PDB file of C-alpha atoms in Angstrom:
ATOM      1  CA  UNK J  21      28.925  24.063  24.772  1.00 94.00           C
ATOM      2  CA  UNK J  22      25.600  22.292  23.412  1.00 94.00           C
ATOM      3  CA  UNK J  23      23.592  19.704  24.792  1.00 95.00           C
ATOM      4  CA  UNK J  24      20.444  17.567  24.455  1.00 96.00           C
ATOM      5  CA  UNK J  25      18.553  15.173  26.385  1.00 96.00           C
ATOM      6  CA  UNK J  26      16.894  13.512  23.889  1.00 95.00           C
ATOM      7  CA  UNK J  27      18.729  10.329  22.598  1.00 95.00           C
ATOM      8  CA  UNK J  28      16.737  10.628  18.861  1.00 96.00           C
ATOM      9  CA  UNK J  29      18.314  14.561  18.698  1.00 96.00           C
ATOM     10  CA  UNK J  30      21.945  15.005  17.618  1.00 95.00           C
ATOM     11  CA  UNK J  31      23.944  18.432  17.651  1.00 96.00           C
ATOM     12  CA  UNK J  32      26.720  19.497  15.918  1.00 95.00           C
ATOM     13  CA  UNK J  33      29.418  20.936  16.618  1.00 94.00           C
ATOM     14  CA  UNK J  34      28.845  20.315  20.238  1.00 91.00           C
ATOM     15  CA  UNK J  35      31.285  23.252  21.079  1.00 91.00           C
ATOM     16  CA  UNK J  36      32.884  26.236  19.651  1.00 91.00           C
ATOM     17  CA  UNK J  37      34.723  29.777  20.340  1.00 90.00           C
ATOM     18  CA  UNK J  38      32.797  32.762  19.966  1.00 86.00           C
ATOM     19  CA  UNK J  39      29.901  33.326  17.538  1.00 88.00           C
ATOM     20  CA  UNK J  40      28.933  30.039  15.638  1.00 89.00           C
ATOM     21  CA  UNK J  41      26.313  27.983  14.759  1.00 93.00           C
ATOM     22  CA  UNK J  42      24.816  24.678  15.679  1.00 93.00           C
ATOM     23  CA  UNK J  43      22.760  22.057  13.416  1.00 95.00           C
ATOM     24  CA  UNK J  44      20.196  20.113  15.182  1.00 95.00           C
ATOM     25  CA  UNK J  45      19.379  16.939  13.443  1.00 95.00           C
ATOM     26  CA  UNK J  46      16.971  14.170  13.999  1.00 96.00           C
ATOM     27  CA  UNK J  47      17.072  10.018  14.173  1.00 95.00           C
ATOM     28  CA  UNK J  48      13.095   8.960  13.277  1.00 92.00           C
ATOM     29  CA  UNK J  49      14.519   5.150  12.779  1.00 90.00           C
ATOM     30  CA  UNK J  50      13.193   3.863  16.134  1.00 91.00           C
ATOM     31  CA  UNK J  51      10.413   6.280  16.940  1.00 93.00           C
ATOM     32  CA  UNK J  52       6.892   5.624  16.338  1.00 92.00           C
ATOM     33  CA  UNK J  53       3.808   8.040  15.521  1.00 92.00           C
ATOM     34  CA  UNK J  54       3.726  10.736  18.134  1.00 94.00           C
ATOM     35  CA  UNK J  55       4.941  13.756  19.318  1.00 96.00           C
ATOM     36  CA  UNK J  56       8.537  13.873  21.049  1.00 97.00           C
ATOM     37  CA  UNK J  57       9.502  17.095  23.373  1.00 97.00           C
ATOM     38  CA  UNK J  58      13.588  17.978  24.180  1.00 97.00           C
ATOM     39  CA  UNK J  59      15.649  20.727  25.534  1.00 97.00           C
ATOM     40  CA  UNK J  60      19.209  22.089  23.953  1.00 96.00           C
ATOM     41  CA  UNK J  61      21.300  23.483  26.563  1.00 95.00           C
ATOM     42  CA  UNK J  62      23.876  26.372  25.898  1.00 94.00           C
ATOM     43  CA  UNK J  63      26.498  27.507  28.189  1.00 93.00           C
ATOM     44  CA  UNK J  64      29.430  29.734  28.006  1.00 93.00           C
ATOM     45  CA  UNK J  65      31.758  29.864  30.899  1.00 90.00           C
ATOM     46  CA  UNK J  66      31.936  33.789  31.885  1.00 89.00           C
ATOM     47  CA  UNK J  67      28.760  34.768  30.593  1.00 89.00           C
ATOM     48  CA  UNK J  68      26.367  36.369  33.051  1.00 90.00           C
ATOM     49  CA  UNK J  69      23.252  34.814  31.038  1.00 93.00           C
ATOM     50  CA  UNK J  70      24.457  31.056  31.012  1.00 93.00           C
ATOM     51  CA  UNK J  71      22.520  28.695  30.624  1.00 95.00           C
ATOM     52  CA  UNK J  72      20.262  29.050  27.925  1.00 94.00           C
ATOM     53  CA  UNK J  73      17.846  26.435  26.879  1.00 95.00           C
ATOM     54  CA  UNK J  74      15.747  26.147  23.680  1.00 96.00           C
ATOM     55  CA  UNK J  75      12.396  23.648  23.470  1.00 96.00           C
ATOM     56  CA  UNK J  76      12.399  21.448  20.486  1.00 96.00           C
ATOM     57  CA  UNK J  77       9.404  19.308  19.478  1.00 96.00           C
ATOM     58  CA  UNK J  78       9.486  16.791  16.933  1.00 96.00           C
ATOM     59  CA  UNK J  79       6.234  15.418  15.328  1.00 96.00           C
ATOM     60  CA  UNK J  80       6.436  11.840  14.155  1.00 94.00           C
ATOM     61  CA  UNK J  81       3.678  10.836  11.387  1.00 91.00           C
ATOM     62  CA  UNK J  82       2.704   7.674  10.762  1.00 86.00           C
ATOM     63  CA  UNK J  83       3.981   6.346   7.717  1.00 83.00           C
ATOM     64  CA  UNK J  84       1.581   6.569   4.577  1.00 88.00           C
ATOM     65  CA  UNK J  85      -0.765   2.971   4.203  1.00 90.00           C
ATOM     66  CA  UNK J  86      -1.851   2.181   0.757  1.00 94.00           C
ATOM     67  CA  UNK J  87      -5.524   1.144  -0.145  1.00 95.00           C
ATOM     68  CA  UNK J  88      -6.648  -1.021  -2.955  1.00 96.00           C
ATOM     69  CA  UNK J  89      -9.097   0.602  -5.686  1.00 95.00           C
ATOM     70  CA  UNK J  90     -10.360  -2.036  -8.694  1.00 95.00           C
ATOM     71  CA  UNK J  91     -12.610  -1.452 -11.135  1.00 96.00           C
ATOM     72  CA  UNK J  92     -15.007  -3.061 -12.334  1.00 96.00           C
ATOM     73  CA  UNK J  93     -16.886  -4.004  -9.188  1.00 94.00           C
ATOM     74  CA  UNK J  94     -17.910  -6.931 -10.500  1.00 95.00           C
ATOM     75  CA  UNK J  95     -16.700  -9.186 -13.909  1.00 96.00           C
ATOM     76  CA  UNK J  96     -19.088 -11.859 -16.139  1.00 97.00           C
ATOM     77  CA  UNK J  97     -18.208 -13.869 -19.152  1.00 97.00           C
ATOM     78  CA  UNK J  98     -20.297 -15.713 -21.024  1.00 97.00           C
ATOM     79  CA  UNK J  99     -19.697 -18.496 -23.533  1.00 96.00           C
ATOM     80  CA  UNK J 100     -21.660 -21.508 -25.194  1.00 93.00           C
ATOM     81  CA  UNK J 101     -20.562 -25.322 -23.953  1.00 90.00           C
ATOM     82  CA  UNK J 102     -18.133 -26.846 -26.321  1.00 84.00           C
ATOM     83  CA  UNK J 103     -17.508 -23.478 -28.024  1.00 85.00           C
ATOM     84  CA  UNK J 104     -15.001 -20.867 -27.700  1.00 91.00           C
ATOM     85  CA  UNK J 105     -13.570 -19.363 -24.957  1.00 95.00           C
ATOM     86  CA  UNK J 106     -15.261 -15.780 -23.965  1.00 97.00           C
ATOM     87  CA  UNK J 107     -12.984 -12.974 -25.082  1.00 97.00           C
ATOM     88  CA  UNK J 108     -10.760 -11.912 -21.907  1.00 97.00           C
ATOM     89  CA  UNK J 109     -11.690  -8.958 -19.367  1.00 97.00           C
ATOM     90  CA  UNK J 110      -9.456  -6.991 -17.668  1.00 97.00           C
ATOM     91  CA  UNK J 111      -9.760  -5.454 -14.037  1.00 96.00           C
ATOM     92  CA  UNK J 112      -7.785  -2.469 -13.713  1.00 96.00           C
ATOM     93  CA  UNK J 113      -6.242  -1.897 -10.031  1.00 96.00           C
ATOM     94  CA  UNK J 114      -4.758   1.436  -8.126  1.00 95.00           C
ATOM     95  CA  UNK J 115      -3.407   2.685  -5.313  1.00 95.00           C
ATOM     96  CA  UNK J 116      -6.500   4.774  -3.299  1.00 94.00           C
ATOM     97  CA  UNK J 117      -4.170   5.505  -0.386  1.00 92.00           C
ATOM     98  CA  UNK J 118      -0.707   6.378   0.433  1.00 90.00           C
ATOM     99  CA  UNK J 119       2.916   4.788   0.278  1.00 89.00           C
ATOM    100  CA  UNK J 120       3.485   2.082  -1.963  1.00 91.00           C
ATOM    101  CA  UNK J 121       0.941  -0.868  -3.388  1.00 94.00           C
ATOM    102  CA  UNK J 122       2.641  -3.727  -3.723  1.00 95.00           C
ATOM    103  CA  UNK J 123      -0.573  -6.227  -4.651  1.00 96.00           C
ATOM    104  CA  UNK J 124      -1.128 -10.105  -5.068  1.00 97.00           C
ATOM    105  CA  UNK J 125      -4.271 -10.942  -6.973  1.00 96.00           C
ATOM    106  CA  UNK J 126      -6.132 -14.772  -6.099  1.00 96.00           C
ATOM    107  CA  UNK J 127      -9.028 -16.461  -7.960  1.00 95.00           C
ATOM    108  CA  UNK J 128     -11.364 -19.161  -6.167  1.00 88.00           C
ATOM    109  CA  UNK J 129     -11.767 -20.927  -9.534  1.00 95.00           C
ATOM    110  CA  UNK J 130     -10.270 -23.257 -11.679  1.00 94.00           C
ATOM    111  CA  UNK J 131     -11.688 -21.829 -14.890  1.00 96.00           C
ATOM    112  CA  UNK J 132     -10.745 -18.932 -14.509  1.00 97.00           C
ATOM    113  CA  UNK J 133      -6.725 -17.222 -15.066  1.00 96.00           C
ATOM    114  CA  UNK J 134      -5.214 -14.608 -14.357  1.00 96.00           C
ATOM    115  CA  UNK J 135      -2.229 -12.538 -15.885  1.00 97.00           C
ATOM    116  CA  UNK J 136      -0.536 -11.035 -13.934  1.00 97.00           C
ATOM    117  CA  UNK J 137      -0.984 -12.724 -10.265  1.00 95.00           C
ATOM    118  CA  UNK J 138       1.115  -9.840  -8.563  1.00 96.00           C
ATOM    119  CA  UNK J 139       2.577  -6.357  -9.258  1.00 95.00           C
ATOM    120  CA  UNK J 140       3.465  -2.897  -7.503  1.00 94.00           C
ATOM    121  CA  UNK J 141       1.107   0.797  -8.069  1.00 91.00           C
ATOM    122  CA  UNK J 142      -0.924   0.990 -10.637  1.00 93.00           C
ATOM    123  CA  UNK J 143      -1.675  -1.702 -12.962  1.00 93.00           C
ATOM    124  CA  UNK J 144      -4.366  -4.014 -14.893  1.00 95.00           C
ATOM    125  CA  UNK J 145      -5.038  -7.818 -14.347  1.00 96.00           C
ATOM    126  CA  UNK J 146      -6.395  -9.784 -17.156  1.00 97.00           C
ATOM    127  CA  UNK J 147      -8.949 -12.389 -17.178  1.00 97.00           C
ATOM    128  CA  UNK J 148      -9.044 -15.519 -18.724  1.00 97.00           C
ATOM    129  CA  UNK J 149     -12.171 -18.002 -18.557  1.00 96.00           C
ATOM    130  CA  UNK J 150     -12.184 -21.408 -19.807  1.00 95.00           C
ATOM    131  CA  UNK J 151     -15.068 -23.260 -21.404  1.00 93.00           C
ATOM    132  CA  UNK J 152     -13.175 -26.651 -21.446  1.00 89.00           C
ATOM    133  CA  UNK J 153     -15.555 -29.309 -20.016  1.00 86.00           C
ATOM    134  CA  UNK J 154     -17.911 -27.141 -17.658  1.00 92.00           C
ATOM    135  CA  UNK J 155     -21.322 -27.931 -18.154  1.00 93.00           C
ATOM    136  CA  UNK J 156     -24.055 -25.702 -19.038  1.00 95.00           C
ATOM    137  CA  UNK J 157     -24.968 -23.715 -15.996  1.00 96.00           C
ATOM    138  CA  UNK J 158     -23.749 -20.515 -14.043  1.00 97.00           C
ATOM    139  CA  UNK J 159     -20.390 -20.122 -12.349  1.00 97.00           C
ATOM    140  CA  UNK J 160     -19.141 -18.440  -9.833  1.00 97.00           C
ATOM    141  CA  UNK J 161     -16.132 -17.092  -8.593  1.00 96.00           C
ATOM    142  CA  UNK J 162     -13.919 -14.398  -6.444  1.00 96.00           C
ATOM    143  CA  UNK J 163     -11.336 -12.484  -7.225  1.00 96.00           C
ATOM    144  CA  UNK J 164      -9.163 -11.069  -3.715  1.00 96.00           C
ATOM    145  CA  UNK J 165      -6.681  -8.630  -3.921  1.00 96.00           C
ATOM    146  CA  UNK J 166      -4.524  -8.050  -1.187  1.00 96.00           C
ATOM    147  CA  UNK J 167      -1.310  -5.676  -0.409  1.00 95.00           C
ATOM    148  CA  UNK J 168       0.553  -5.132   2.890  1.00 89.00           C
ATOM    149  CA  UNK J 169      -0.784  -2.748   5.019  1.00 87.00           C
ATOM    150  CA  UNK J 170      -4.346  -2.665   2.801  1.00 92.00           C
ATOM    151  CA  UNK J 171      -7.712  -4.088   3.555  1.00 94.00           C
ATOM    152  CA  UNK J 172      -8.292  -6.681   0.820  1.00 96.00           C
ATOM    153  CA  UNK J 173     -10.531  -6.230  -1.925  1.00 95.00           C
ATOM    154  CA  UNK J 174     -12.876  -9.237  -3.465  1.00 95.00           C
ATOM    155  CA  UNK J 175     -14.675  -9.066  -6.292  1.00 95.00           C
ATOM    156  CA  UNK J 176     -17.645 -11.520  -7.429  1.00 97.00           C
ATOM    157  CA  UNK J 177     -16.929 -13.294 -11.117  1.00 97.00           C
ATOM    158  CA  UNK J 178     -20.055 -15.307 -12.798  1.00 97.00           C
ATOM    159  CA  UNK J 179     -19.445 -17.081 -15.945  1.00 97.00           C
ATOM    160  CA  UNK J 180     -22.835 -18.419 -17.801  1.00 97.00           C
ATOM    161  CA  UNK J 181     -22.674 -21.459 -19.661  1.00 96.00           C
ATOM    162  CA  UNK J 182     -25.194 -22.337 -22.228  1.00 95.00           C
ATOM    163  CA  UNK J 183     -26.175 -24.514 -24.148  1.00 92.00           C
ATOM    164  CA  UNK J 184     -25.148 -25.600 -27.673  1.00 83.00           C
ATOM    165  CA  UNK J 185     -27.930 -25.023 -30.260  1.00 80.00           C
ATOM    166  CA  UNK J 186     -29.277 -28.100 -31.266  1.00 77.00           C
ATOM    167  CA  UNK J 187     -29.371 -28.455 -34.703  1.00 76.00           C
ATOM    168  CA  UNK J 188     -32.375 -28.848 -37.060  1.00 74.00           C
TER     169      UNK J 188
END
């Protein structure tokens, strides 16, 4: 016969006749990070060297965090008042770190878009900036990126208004 006393530590078969084999298999659903130290017991009525015991340890790692990497650091646009809009810029984003990046991308500014607001591992953002009615000056914004399990990432946006030539 086999037995543990671990409750995370399953054997199987638990019993047999004569020569055999046992699997030793392992539930990590309710363990966290750490190690974890058991004992299988074999015994064999009539045998003059029963028990036996066997030492298992089990290693649980922490699951795998992601981290945020964006580039550039830092975006500007730059457009005349009452002109066109500045041609778009795109921020590309990956995952640094481990497991999966799932990532949700925020702007502090109205005049300024952004396509697409969310997506999973590696991908780009695009920028949009608006003239529309801003006056001429400089703008600024921040982009955040965030992901479970990640610090955030912000980066700074300026967008520089000028203004319109006036004509002779």
């Amino acid at each position: 016969t086999a037995s543990d006393n671990a409750a995370w530590l399953t054997l199987s078969p638990a019993s047999g006749t004569g020569n055999g084999t046992i699997s030793a298999s392992v539930n990590t659903s309710t363990l966290a990070a750490g190690t974890y130290n058991a004992v299988i017991t074999l015994a064999a009525t009539g045998a003059t060297n029963t028990p036996q015991t066997v030492t298992v340890s089990l290693t649980v790692n922490a699951a795998p965090t992601p981290a945020i990497g964006a580039s550039p650091a830092s975006l500007a646009f730059s457009a005349q008042q009452g002109g066109g809009n500045p041609a778009n810029q795109t921020l590309s984003l990956s995952n640094t770190g481990g497991g999966t990046l799932t990532w949700t991308a925020s702007v502090s500014a109205a005049w300024l878009t952004l396509s697409p607001a969310s997506g999973t591992g590696t991908g780009s953002v695009t920028l949009t900036a608006a003239t529309g009615s801003l006056a001429t000056g400089t703008y600024t914004a921040a982009i955040t990126i965030s992901a479970t399990g990640a610090t955030s990432v912000s980066m700074p946006v300026t967008f520089t208004v000028t203004a319109a030539p006036v004509p002779p």
